[in-house]
Amino acid sequence: DSGVTQTPKHLITATGQRVTLRCSPRSGDLSVYWYQQSLDQGLQFLIQYYNGEERAKGNILERFSAQQFPDLHSELNLSSLELGDSALYFCASSFGLPPYNEQFFGPGTRLTVL
Amino acid sequence: TQLLEQSPQFLSIQEGENLTVYCNSSSVFSSLQWYRQEPGEGPVLLVTVVTGGEVKKLKRLTFQFGDARKDSSLHITAAQPGDTGLYLCAGAAGSGTYKYIFGTGTRLKVLA
C-alpha cells in the first residue's frame, strides 16, 4: 500500500459525459501528479500540482482539467468523453519536486467509455 | 518530443537466467528512475540514478545510468518468477520545472 488513495476504482460511462477522478496523496506529500496509461500510448504524464499550484503540464487535453485543493487532495475532471479516453488514470504523490524525488503511485482508476 | 525507448518490449525466460533491459533516448535527463508495475496496480519505484555512469544494486538487480545521462540499463541476475511484471524507466526532463517521461515498457515473464 503506497498510501495514495484514488476513487473510484472503476468507472463506466458514455461518450460525451463528464467524470471526476479523485486522489488523496500520502500524508505529508505536497506534490500530486496525474498520469494516463493506455495500451497503445503507455504511461503519459498529464499534469503536476505542488502545494495547490500547477507546476508542470504534459500531454493533457483541453477537455481535461485538474486542481489541487487546500487539503492537498486533487481532482481530475474529464469532459466530453470519447472512446479513446478509456484508460487507467494514475495519481502519484511526492514530498518534494522532481528531478530527485520519489513518486508513490495510487492503485489507479480504470475508466471505460462506451 | 522526448522519447524513451525500451528494449526488448517482451521477454519470456526461464527461472535462473540472466537478462538485461535497455532504456534509450537522444535526450539528456537530470535523473532516471526504474519502476515495476504489476497488473491492476500502480508502478512501484525500484531505484533513482542521478550521476552519469552511476551503478546501483538492489539485491539481484543492477541499474546503470549512461555516462551521458541519455540511457540506462537494468540487469537481473538469476531471475525468479517473482520478478515477473512490467518494467518502466522514467526520465526527468526539463530545467527548473521537470516532467517525468516514461519509457515504452518491458514486459517480463519468468517461468518456473
PDB file of N, CA, C and O in Angstrom, chain A residues 41-112:
ATOM      1  N   GLN A  41      -0.420   3.903 -25.819  1.00  0.00           N
ATOM      2  CA  GLN A  41       0.368   5.110 -25.527  1.00  0.00           C
ATOM      3  C   GLN A  41       1.284   4.961 -24.326  1.00  0.00           C
ATOM      4  O   GLN A  41       2.085   5.832 -24.048  1.00  0.00           O
ATOM      5  N   GLY A  42       1.157   3.877 -23.593  1.00  0.00           N
ATOM      6  CA  GLY A  42       1.988   3.745 -22.406  1.00  0.00           C
ATOM      7  C   GLY A  42       1.561   4.721 -21.327  1.00  0.00           C
ATOM      8  O   GLY A  42       0.437   5.222 -21.312  1.00  0.00           O
ATOM      9  N   LEU A  43       2.476   5.024 -20.409  1.00  0.00           N
ATOM     10  CA  LEU A  43       2.176   5.911 -19.285  1.00  0.00           C
ATOM     11  C   LEU A  43       2.540   7.346 -19.678  1.00  0.00           C
ATOM     12  O   LEU A  43       3.697   7.657 -19.932  1.00  0.00           O
ATOM     13  N   GLN A  44       1.534   8.199 -19.735  1.00  0.00           N
ATOM     14  CA  GLN A  44       1.727   9.576 -20.175  1.00  0.00           C
ATOM     15  C   GLN A  44       1.484  10.550 -19.023  1.00  0.00           C
ATOM     16  O   GLN A  44       0.443  10.490 -18.357  1.00  0.00           O
ATOM     17  N   PHE A  45       2.407  11.447 -18.835  1.00  0.00           N
ATOM     18  CA  PHE A  45       2.269  12.480 -17.805  1.00  0.00           C
ATOM     19  C   PHE A  45       1.233  13.501 -18.248  1.00  0.00           C
ATOM     20  O   PHE A  45       1.277  14.006 -19.365  1.00  0.00           O
ATOM     21  N   LEU A  46       0.294  13.818 -17.370  1.00  0.00           N
ATOM     22  CA  LEU A  46      -0.738  14.807 -17.697  1.00  0.00           C
ATOM     23  C   LEU A  46      -0.442  16.156 -17.052  1.00  0.00           C
ATOM     24  O   LEU A  46      -0.346  17.177 -17.733  1.00  0.00           O
ATOM     25  N   ILE A  47      -0.330  16.175 -15.729  1.00  0.00           N
ATOM     26  CA  ILE A  47      -0.188  17.446 -15.035  1.00  0.00           C
ATOM     27  C   ILE A  47       0.321  17.215 -13.618  1.00  0.00           C
ATOM     28  O   ILE A  47       0.137  16.129 -13.055  1.00  0.00           O
ATOM     29  N   GLN A  48       0.987  18.231 -13.067  1.00  0.00           N
ATOM     30  CA  GLN A  48       1.505  18.165 -11.706  1.00  0.00           C
ATOM     31  C   GLN A  48       1.101  19.404 -10.934  1.00  0.00           C
ATOM     32  O   GLN A  48       1.133  20.524 -11.466  1.00  0.00           O
ATOM     33  N   TYR A  49       0.740  19.208  -9.672  1.00  0.00           N
ATOM     34  CA  TYR A  49       0.480  20.308  -8.751  1.00  0.00           C
ATOM     35  C   TYR A  49       1.419  20.208  -7.565  1.00  0.00           C
ATOM     36  O   TYR A  49       1.793  19.108  -7.142  1.00  0.00           O
ATOM     37  N   TYR A  50       1.795  21.367  -7.062  1.00  0.00           N
ATOM     38  CA  TYR A  50       2.634  21.412  -5.858  1.00  0.00           C
ATOM     39  C   TYR A  50       2.020  22.421  -4.902  1.00  0.00           C
ATOM     40  O   TYR A  50       1.926  23.608  -5.225  1.00  0.00           O
ATOM     41  N   ASN A  51       1.582  21.946  -3.765  1.00  0.00           N
ATOM     42  CA  ASN A  51       1.020  22.796  -2.716  1.00  0.00           C
ATOM     43  C   ASN A  51      -0.077  23.722  -3.259  1.00  0.00           C
ATOM     44  O   ASN A  51      -0.114  24.906  -2.932  1.00  0.00           O
ATOM     45  N   GLY A  52      -0.922  23.152  -4.103  1.00  0.00           N
ATOM     46  CA  GLY A  52      -2.072  23.895  -4.600  1.00  0.00           C
ATOM     47  C   GLY A  52      -1.869  24.624  -5.909  1.00  0.00           C
ATOM     48  O   GLY A  52      -2.835  25.105  -6.515  1.00  0.00           O
ATOM     49  N   GLU A  53      -0.613  24.702  -6.373  1.00  0.00           N
ATOM     50  CA  GLU A  53      -0.341  25.441  -7.594  1.00  0.00           C
ATOM     51  C   GLU A  53       0.044  24.486  -8.725  1.00  0.00           C
ATOM     52  O   GLU A  53       0.784  23.527  -8.510  1.00  0.00           O
ATOM     53  N   GLU A  54      -0.402  24.786  -9.938  1.00  0.00           N
ATOM     54  CA  GLU A  54       0.011  24.000 -11.089  1.00  0.00           C
ATOM     55  C   GLU A  54       1.495  24.197 -11.314  1.00  0.00           C
ATOM     56  O   GLU A  54       1.980  25.334 -11.368  1.00  0.00           O
ATOM     57  N   ARG A  55       2.224  23.099 -11.469  1.00  0.00           N
ATOM     58  CA  ARG A  55       3.674  23.184 -11.542  1.00  0.00           C
ATOM     59  C   ARG A  55       4.197  22.787 -12.931  1.00  0.00           C
ATOM     60  O   ARG A  55       5.135  23.377 -13.443  1.00  0.00           O
ATOM     61  N   ALA A  56       3.632  21.747 -13.507  1.00  0.00           N
ATOM     62  CA  ALA A  56       4.088  21.288 -14.825  1.00  0.00           C
ATOM     63  C   ALA A  56       2.917  20.668 -15.558  1.00  0.00           C
ATOM     64  O   ALA A  56       2.009  20.103 -14.950  1.00  0.00           O
ATOM     65  N   LYS A  57       2.950  20.841 -16.885  1.00  0.00           N
ATOM     66  CA  LYS A  57       1.880  20.324 -17.709  1.00  0.00           C
ATOM     67  C   LYS A  57       2.462  19.412 -18.769  1.00  0.00           C
ATOM     68  O   LYS A  57       3.486  19.722 -19.373  1.00  0.00           O
ATOM     69  N   GLY A  58       1.802  18.302 -19.001  1.00  0.00           N
ATOM     70  CA  GLY A  58       2.245  17.370 -20.029  1.00  0.00           C
ATOM     71  C   GLY A  58       1.231  17.314 -21.143  1.00  0.00           C
ATOM     72  O   GLY A  58       0.703  18.335 -21.581  1.00  0.00           O
ATOM     73  N   ASN A  59       0.949  16.124 -21.611  1.00  0.00           N
ATOM     74  CA  ASN A  59       0.041  15.951 -22.748  1.00  0.00           C
ATOM     75  C   ASN A  59      -1.415  15.934 -22.304  1.00  0.00           C
ATOM     76  O   ASN A  59      -2.146  14.987 -22.598  1.00  0.00           O
ATOM     77  N   ILE A  60      -1.849  16.959 -21.641  1.00  0.00           N
ATOM     78  CA  ILE A  60      -3.227  16.984 -21.148  1.00  0.00           C
ATOM     79  C   ILE A  60      -4.113  17.701 -22.155  1.00  0.00           C
ATOM     80  O   ILE A  60      -3.802  18.782 -22.636  1.00  0.00           O
ATOM     81  N   LEU A  61      -5.222  17.048 -22.518  1.00  0.00           N
ATOM     82  CA  LEU A  61      -6.147  17.611 -23.488  1.00  0.00           C
ATOM     83  C   LEU A  61      -6.896  18.791 -22.873  1.00  0.00           C
ATOM     84  O   LEU A  61      -7.049  18.885 -21.658  1.00  0.00           O
ATOM     85  N   GLU A  62      -7.388  19.668 -23.737  1.00  0.00           N
ATOM     86  CA  GLU A  62      -8.147  20.824 -23.252  1.00  0.00           C
ATOM     87  C   GLU A  62      -9.454  20.398 -22.592  1.00  0.00           C
ATOM     88  O   GLU A  62      -9.982  21.127 -21.742  1.00  0.00           O
ATOM     89  N   ARG A  63      -9.962  19.228 -22.937  1.00  0.00           N
ATOM     90  CA  ARG A  63     -11.199  18.707 -22.332  1.00  0.00           C
ATOM     91  C   ARG A  63     -10.961  18.224 -20.900  1.00  0.00           C
ATOM     92  O   ARG A  63     -11.897  17.912 -20.174  1.00  0.00           O
ATOM     93  N   PHE A  64      -9.691  18.124 -20.520  1.00  0.00           N
ATOM     94  CA  PHE A  64      -9.337  17.658 -19.181  1.00  0.00           C
ATOM     95  C   PHE A  64      -8.871  18.845 -18.347  1.00  0.00           C
ATOM     96  O   PHE A  64      -8.188  19.748 -18.856  1.00  0.00           O
ATOM     97  N   SER A  65      -9.191  18.815 -17.075  1.00  0.00           N
ATOM     98  CA  SER A  65      -8.686  19.847 -16.168  1.00  0.00           C
ATOM     99  C   SER A  65      -8.460  19.215 -14.805  1.00  0.00           C
ATOM    100  O   SER A  65      -8.999  18.135 -14.508  1.00  0.00           O
ATOM    101  N   ALA A  66      -7.654  19.858 -14.004  1.00  0.00           N
ATOM    102  CA  ALA A  66      -7.352  19.313 -12.677  1.00  0.00           C
ATOM    103  C   ALA A  66      -7.186  20.463 -11.704  1.00  0.00           C
ATOM    104  O   ALA A  66      -7.012  21.626 -12.103  1.00  0.00           O
ATOM    105  N   GLN A  67      -7.239  20.141 -10.439  1.00  0.00           N
ATOM    106  CA  GLN A  67      -6.910  21.114  -9.412  1.00  0.00           C
ATOM    107  C   GLN A  67      -6.467  20.381  -8.150  1.00  0.00           C
ATOM    108  O   GLN A  67      -6.775  19.194  -7.961  1.00  0.00           O
ATOM    109  N   GLN A  68      -5.738  21.116  -7.327  1.00  0.00           N
ATOM    110  CA  GLN A  68      -5.338  20.597  -6.027  1.00  0.00           C
ATOM    111  C   GLN A  68      -5.922  21.532  -4.984  1.00  0.00           C
ATOM    112  O   GLN A  68      -5.734  22.753  -5.056  1.00  0.00           O
ATOM    113  N   PHE A  69      -6.594  20.968  -4.026  1.00  0.00           N
ATOM    114  CA  PHE A  69      -7.313  21.742  -3.022  1.00  0.00           C
ATOM    115  C   PHE A  69      -6.431  22.054  -1.810  1.00  0.00           C
ATOM    116  O   PHE A  69      -5.351  21.472  -1.662  1.00  0.00           O
ATOM    117  N   PRO A  70      -6.866  23.002  -0.947  1.00  0.00           N
ATOM    118  CA  PRO A  70      -6.064  23.354   0.237  1.00  0.00           C
ATOM    119  C   PRO A  70      -5.703  22.163   1.114  1.00  0.00           C
ATOM    120  O   PRO A  70      -4.643  22.179   1.758  1.00  0.00           O
ATOM    121  N   ASP A  71      -6.537  21.122   1.151  1.00  0.00           N
ATOM    122  CA  ASP A  71      -6.170  19.958   1.969  1.00  0.00           C
ATOM    123  C   ASP A  71      -5.253  19.010   1.186  1.00  0.00           C
ATOM    124  O   ASP A  71      -4.938  17.922   1.654  1.00  0.00           O
ATOM    125  N   LEU A  72      -4.822  19.416   0.019  1.00  0.00           N
ATOM    126  CA  LEU A  72      -3.857  18.758  -0.870  1.00  0.00           C
ATOM    127  C   LEU A  72      -4.435  17.606  -1.687  1.00  0.00           C
ATOM    128  O   LEU A  72      -3.700  17.058  -2.528  1.00  0.00           O
ATOM    129  N   HIS A  73      -5.705  17.256  -1.499  1.00  0.00           N
ATOM    130  CA  HIS A  73      -6.251  16.248  -2.392  1.00  0.00           C
ATOM    131  C   HIS A  73      -6.437  16.886  -3.763  1.00  0.00           C
ATOM    132  O   HIS A  73      -6.475  18.117  -3.909  1.00  0.00           O
ATOM    133  N   SER A  74      -6.531  16.040  -4.774  1.00  0.00           N
ATOM    134  CA  SER A  74      -6.613  16.549  -6.137  1.00  0.00           C
ATOM    135  C   SER A  74      -7.751  15.860  -6.885  1.00  0.00           C
ATOM    136  O   SER A  74      -8.130  14.728  -6.568  1.00  0.00           O
ATOM    137  N   GLU A  75      -8.276  16.570  -7.848  1.00  0.00           N
ATOM    138  CA  GLU A  75      -9.313  16.008  -8.717  1.00  0.00           C
ATOM    139  C   GLU A  75      -8.936  16.227 -10.172  1.00  0.00           C
ATOM    140  O   GLU A  75      -8.395  17.289 -10.527  1.00  0.00           O
ATOM    141  N   LEU A  76      -9.217  15.223 -10.983  1.00  0.00           N
ATOM    142  CA  LEU A  76      -9.004  15.313 -12.426  1.00  0.00           C
ATOM    143  C   LEU A  76     -10.383  15.227 -13.075  1.00  0.00           C
ATOM    144  O   LEU A  76     -11.112  14.252 -12.862  1.00  0.00           O
ATOM    145  N   ASN A  77     -10.737  16.257 -13.814  1.00  0.00           N
ATOM    146  CA  ASN A  77     -12.035  16.316 -14.469  1.00  0.00           C
ATOM    147  C   ASN A  77     -11.872  16.026 -15.958  1.00  0.00           C
ATOM    148  O   ASN A  77     -11.053  16.659 -16.626  1.00  0.00           O
ATOM    149  N   LEU A  78     -12.642  15.073 -16.449  1.00  0.00           N
ATOM    150  CA  LEU A  78     -12.590  14.705 -17.855  1.00  0.00           C
ATOM    151  C   LEU A  78     -13.959  14.964 -18.452  1.00  0.00           C
ATOM    152  O   LEU A  78     -14.972  14.449 -17.953  1.00  0.00           O
ATOM    153  N   SER A  79     -14.030  15.787 -19.499  1.00  0.00           N
ATOM    154  CA  SER A  79     -15.330  16.137 -20.063  1.00  0.00           C
ATOM    155  C   SER A  79     -15.400  15.777 -21.544  1.00  0.00           C
ATOM    156  O   SER A  79     -14.377  15.463 -22.163  1.00  0.00           O
ATOM    157  N   SER A  80     -16.615  15.808 -22.072  1.00  0.00           N
ATOM    158  CA  SER A  80     -16.871  15.450 -23.481  1.00  0.00           C
ATOM    159  C   SER A  80     -16.123  14.175 -23.834  1.00  0.00           C
ATOM    160  O   SER A  80     -15.372  14.111 -24.812  1.00  0.00           O
ATOM    161  N   LEU A  81     -16.334  13.177 -23.021  1.00  0.00           N
ATOM    162  CA  LEU A  81     -15.546  11.950 -23.130  1.00  0.00           C
ATOM    163  C   LEU A  81     -15.700  11.262 -24.476  1.00  0.00           C
ATOM    164  O   LEU A  81     -16.785  11.240 -25.078  1.00  0.00           O
ATOM    165  N   GLU A  82     -14.594  10.724 -24.944  1.00  0.00           N
ATOM    166  CA  GLU A  82     -14.548   9.987 -26.206  1.00  0.00           C
ATOM    167  C   GLU A  82     -14.100   8.559 -25.910  1.00  0.00           C
ATOM    168  O   GLU A  82     -13.523   8.284 -24.855  1.00  0.00           O
ATOM    169  N   LEU A  83     -14.345   7.665 -26.879  1.00  0.00           N
ATOM    170  CA  LEU A  83     -13.950   6.271 -26.692  1.00  0.00           C
ATOM    171  C   LEU A  83     -12.458   6.157 -26.369  1.00  0.00           C
ATOM    172  O   LEU A  83     -12.046   5.336 -25.549  1.00  0.00           O
ATOM    173  N   GLY A  84     -11.667   6.987 -27.014  1.00  0.00           N
ATOM    174  CA  GLY A  84     -10.223   6.946 -26.833  1.00  0.00           C
ATOM    175  C   GLY A  84      -9.738   7.390 -25.470  1.00  0.00           C
ATOM    176  O   GLY A  84      -8.558   7.245 -25.160  1.00  0.00           O
ATOM    177  N   ASP A  85     -10.633   7.921 -24.659  1.00  0.00           N
ATOM    178  CA  ASP A  85     -10.247   8.319 -23.291  1.00  0.00           C
ATOM    179  C   ASP A  85     -10.255   7.133 -22.339  1.00  0.00           C
ATOM    180  O   ASP A  85      -9.809   7.251 -21.189  1.00  0.00           O
ATOM    181  N   SER A  86     -10.744   6.005 -22.795  1.00  0.00           N
ATOM    182  CA  SER A  86     -10.734   4.795 -21.967  1.00  0.00           C
ATOM    183  C   SER A  86      -9.288   4.447 -21.643  1.00  0.00           C
ATOM    184  O   SER A  86      -8.460   4.281 -22.553  1.00  0.00           O
ATOM    185  N   ALA A  87      -8.988   4.341 -20.359  1.00  0.00           N
ATOM    186  CA  ALA A  87      -7.599   4.116 -19.936  1.00  0.00           C
ATOM    187  C   ALA A  87      -7.571   3.959 -18.426  1.00  0.00           C
ATOM    188  O   ALA A  87      -8.580   4.117 -17.746  1.00  0.00           O
ATOM    189  N   LEU A  88      -6.375   3.658 -17.933  1.00  0.00           N
ATOM    190  CA  LEU A  88      -6.122   3.696 -16.492  1.00  0.00           C
ATOM    191  C   LEU A  88      -5.576   5.074 -16.167  1.00  0.00           C
ATOM    192  O   LEU A  88      -4.651   5.549 -16.848  1.00  0.00           O
ATOM    193  N   TYR A  89      -6.116   5.701 -15.149  1.00  0.00           N
ATOM    194  CA  TYR A  89      -5.630   7.005 -14.724  1.00  0.00           C
ATOM    195  C   TYR A  89      -5.003   6.846 -13.346  1.00  0.00           C
ATOM    196  O   TYR A  89      -5.642   6.395 -12.399  1.00  0.00           O
ATOM    197  N   PHE A  90      -3.715   7.212 -13.271  1.00  0.00           N
ATOM    198  CA  PHE A  90      -2.989   7.096 -12.019  1.00  0.00           C
ATOM    199  C   PHE A  90      -2.697   8.474 -11.441  1.00  0.00           C
ATOM    200  O   PHE A  90      -2.394   9.424 -12.163  1.00  0.00           O
ATOM    201  N   CYS A  91      -2.743   8.509 -10.154  1.00  0.00           N
ATOM    202  CA  CYS A  91      -2.291   9.654  -9.400  1.00  0.00           C
ATOM    203  C   CYS A  91      -1.035   9.212  -8.643  1.00  0.00           C
ATOM    204  O   CYS A  91      -0.944   8.061  -8.197  1.00  0.00           O
ATOM    205  N   ALA A  92      -0.079  10.095  -8.543  1.00  0.00           N
ATOM    206  CA  ALA A  92       1.117   9.825  -7.750  1.00  0.00           C
ATOM    207  C   ALA A  92       1.369  11.035  -6.861  1.00  0.00           C
ATOM    208  O   ALA A  92       0.923  12.145  -7.179  1.00  0.00           O
ATOM    209  N   SER A  93       2.067  10.816  -5.763  1.00  0.00           N
ATOM    210  CA  SER A  93       2.413  11.951  -4.913  1.00  0.00           C
ATOM    211  C   SER A  93       3.869  11.859  -4.494  1.00  0.00           C
ATOM    212  O   SER A  93       4.492  10.794  -4.537  1.00  0.00           O
ATOM    213  N   SER A  94       4.416  13.000  -4.121  1.00  0.00           N
ATOM    214  CA  SER A  94       5.776  13.047  -3.595  1.00  0.00           C
ATOM    215  C   SER A  94       5.862  14.200  -2.622  1.00  0.00           C
ATOM    216  O   SER A  94       5.077  15.151  -2.697  1.00  0.00           O
ATOM    217  N   PHE A  95       6.868  14.149  -1.735  1.00  0.00           N
ATOM    218  CA  PHE A  95       7.039  15.235  -0.779  1.00  0.00           C
ATOM    219  C   PHE A  95       7.536  16.491  -1.485  1.00  0.00           C
ATOM    220  O   PHE A  95       7.036  17.580  -1.288  1.00  0.00           O
ATOM    221  N   GLY A  96       8.543  16.319  -2.335  1.00  0.00           N
ATOM    222  CA  GLY A  96       9.157  17.474  -2.973  1.00  0.00           C
ATOM    223  C   GLY A  96       8.893  17.495  -4.466  1.00  0.00           C
ATOM    224  O   GLY A  96       7.897  16.977  -4.958  1.00  0.00           O
ATOM    225  N   LEU A  97       9.832  18.080  -5.174  1.00  0.00           N
ATOM    226  CA  LEU A  97       9.705  18.284  -6.612  1.00  0.00           C
ATOM    227  C   LEU A  97      10.723  17.442  -7.366  1.00  0.00           C
ATOM    228  O   LEU A  97      11.764  17.104  -6.823  1.00  0.00           O
ATOM    229  N   PRO A  98      10.403  17.144  -8.629  1.00  0.00           N
ATOM    230  CA  PRO A  98      11.412  16.462  -9.461  1.00  0.00           C
ATOM    231  C   PRO A  98      12.655  17.336  -9.591  1.00  0.00           C
ATOM    232  O   PRO A  98      12.557  18.553  -9.399  1.00  0.00           O
ATOM    233  N   PRO A  99      13.857  16.832  -9.925  1.00  0.00           N
ATOM    234  CA  PRO A  99      14.036  15.512 -10.535  1.00  0.00           C
ATOM    235  C   PRO A  99      14.509  14.414  -9.599  1.00  0.00           C
ATOM    236  O   PRO A  99      14.798  13.316 -10.059  1.00  0.00           O
ATOM    237  N   TYR A 100      14.608  14.684  -8.293  1.00  0.00           N
ATOM    238  CA  TYR A 100      15.217  13.663  -7.435  1.00  0.00           C
ATOM    239  C   TYR A 100      14.246  13.024  -6.452  1.00  0.00           C
ATOM    240  O   TYR A 100      14.621  12.190  -5.660  1.00  0.00           O
ATOM    241  N   ASN A 101      12.993  13.448  -6.503  1.00  0.00           N
ATOM    242  CA  ASN A 101      12.036  12.951  -5.519  1.00  0.00           C
ATOM    243  C   ASN A 101      11.528  11.564  -5.879  1.00  0.00           C
ATOM    244  O   ASN A 101      11.664  11.107  -7.006  1.00  0.00           O
ATOM    245  N   GLU A 102      10.948  10.888  -4.908  1.00  0.00           N
ATOM    246  CA  GLU A 102      10.363   9.581  -5.127  1.00  0.00           C
ATOM    247  C   GLU A 102       8.853   9.733  -5.247  1.00  0.00           C
ATOM    248  O   GLU A 102       8.210  10.310  -4.371  1.00  0.00           O
ATOM    249  N   GLN A 103       8.311   9.208  -6.348  1.00  0.00           N
ATOM    250  CA  GLN A 103       6.872   9.256  -6.562  1.00  0.00           C
ATOM    251  C   GLN A 103       6.243   7.970  -6.034  1.00  0.00           C
ATOM    252  O   GLN A 103       6.757   6.880  -6.288  1.00  0.00           O
ATOM    253  N   PHE A 104       5.126   8.118  -5.373  1.00  0.00           N
ATOM    254  CA  PHE A 104       4.355   6.972  -4.914  1.00  0.00           C
ATOM    255  C   PHE A 104       3.028   6.967  -5.674  1.00  0.00           C
ATOM    256  O   PHE A 104       2.301   7.959  -5.645  1.00  0.00           O
ATOM    257  N   PHE A 105       2.754   5.871  -6.352  1.00  0.00           N
ATOM    258  CA  PHE A 105       1.570   5.781  -7.194  1.00  0.00           C
ATOM    259  C   PHE A 105       0.391   5.167  -6.459  1.00  0.00           C
ATOM    260  O   PHE A 105       0.544   4.239  -5.656  1.00  0.00           O
ATOM    261  N   GLY A 106      -0.791   5.671  -6.762  1.00  0.00           N
ATOM    262  CA  GLY A 106      -2.007   5.077  -6.269  1.00  0.00           C
ATOM    263  C   GLY A 106      -2.388   3.860  -7.097  1.00  0.00           C
ATOM    264  O   GLY A 106      -1.718   3.533  -8.075  1.00  0.00           O
ATOM    265  N   PRO A 107      -3.487   3.205  -6.738  1.00  0.00           N
ATOM    266  CA  PRO A 107      -3.899   1.985  -7.437  1.00  0.00           C
ATOM    267  C   PRO A 107      -4.571   2.240  -8.772  1.00  0.00           C
ATOM    268  O   PRO A 107      -4.792   1.301  -9.532  1.00  0.00           O
ATOM    269  N   GLY A 108      -4.902   3.491  -9.058  1.00  0.00           N
ATOM    270  CA  GLY A 108      -5.475   3.825 -10.356  1.00  0.00           C
ATOM    271  C   GLY A 108      -6.984   3.781 -10.402  1.00  0.00           C
ATOM    272  O   GLY A 108      -7.644   3.149  -9.569  1.00  0.00           O
ATOM    273  N   THR A 109      -7.529   4.491 -11.384  1.00  0.00           N
ATOM    274  CA  THR A 109      -8.955   4.434 -11.718  1.00  0.00           C
ATOM    275  C   THR A 109      -9.056   3.943 -13.151  1.00  0.00           C
ATOM    276  O   THR A 109      -8.457   4.537 -14.051  1.00  0.00           O
ATOM    277  N   ARG A 110      -9.798   2.862 -13.335  1.00  0.00           N
ATOM    278  CA  ARG A 110      -9.987   2.349 -14.701  1.00  0.00           C
ATOM    279  C   ARG A 110     -11.243   2.965 -15.284  1.00  0.00           C
ATOM    280  O   ARG A 110     -12.344   2.729 -14.785  1.00  0.00           O
ATOM    281  N   LEU A 111     -11.068   3.785 -16.311  1.00  0.00           N
ATOM    282  CA  LEU A 111     -12.188   4.459 -16.964  1.00  0.00           C
ATOM    283  C   LEU A 111     -12.522   3.744 -18.262  1.00  0.00           C
ATOM    284  O   LEU A 111     -11.648   3.530 -19.104  1.00  0.00           O
ATOM    285  N   THR A 112     -13.777   3.390 -18.406  1.00  0.00           N
ATOM    286  CA  THR A 112     -14.263   2.783 -19.647  1.00  0.00           C
ATOM    287  C   THR A 112     -15.336   3.689 -20.219  1.00  0.00           C
ATOM    288  O   THR A 112     -16.331   3.980 -19.540  1.00  0.00           O
TER     289      THR A 112
END
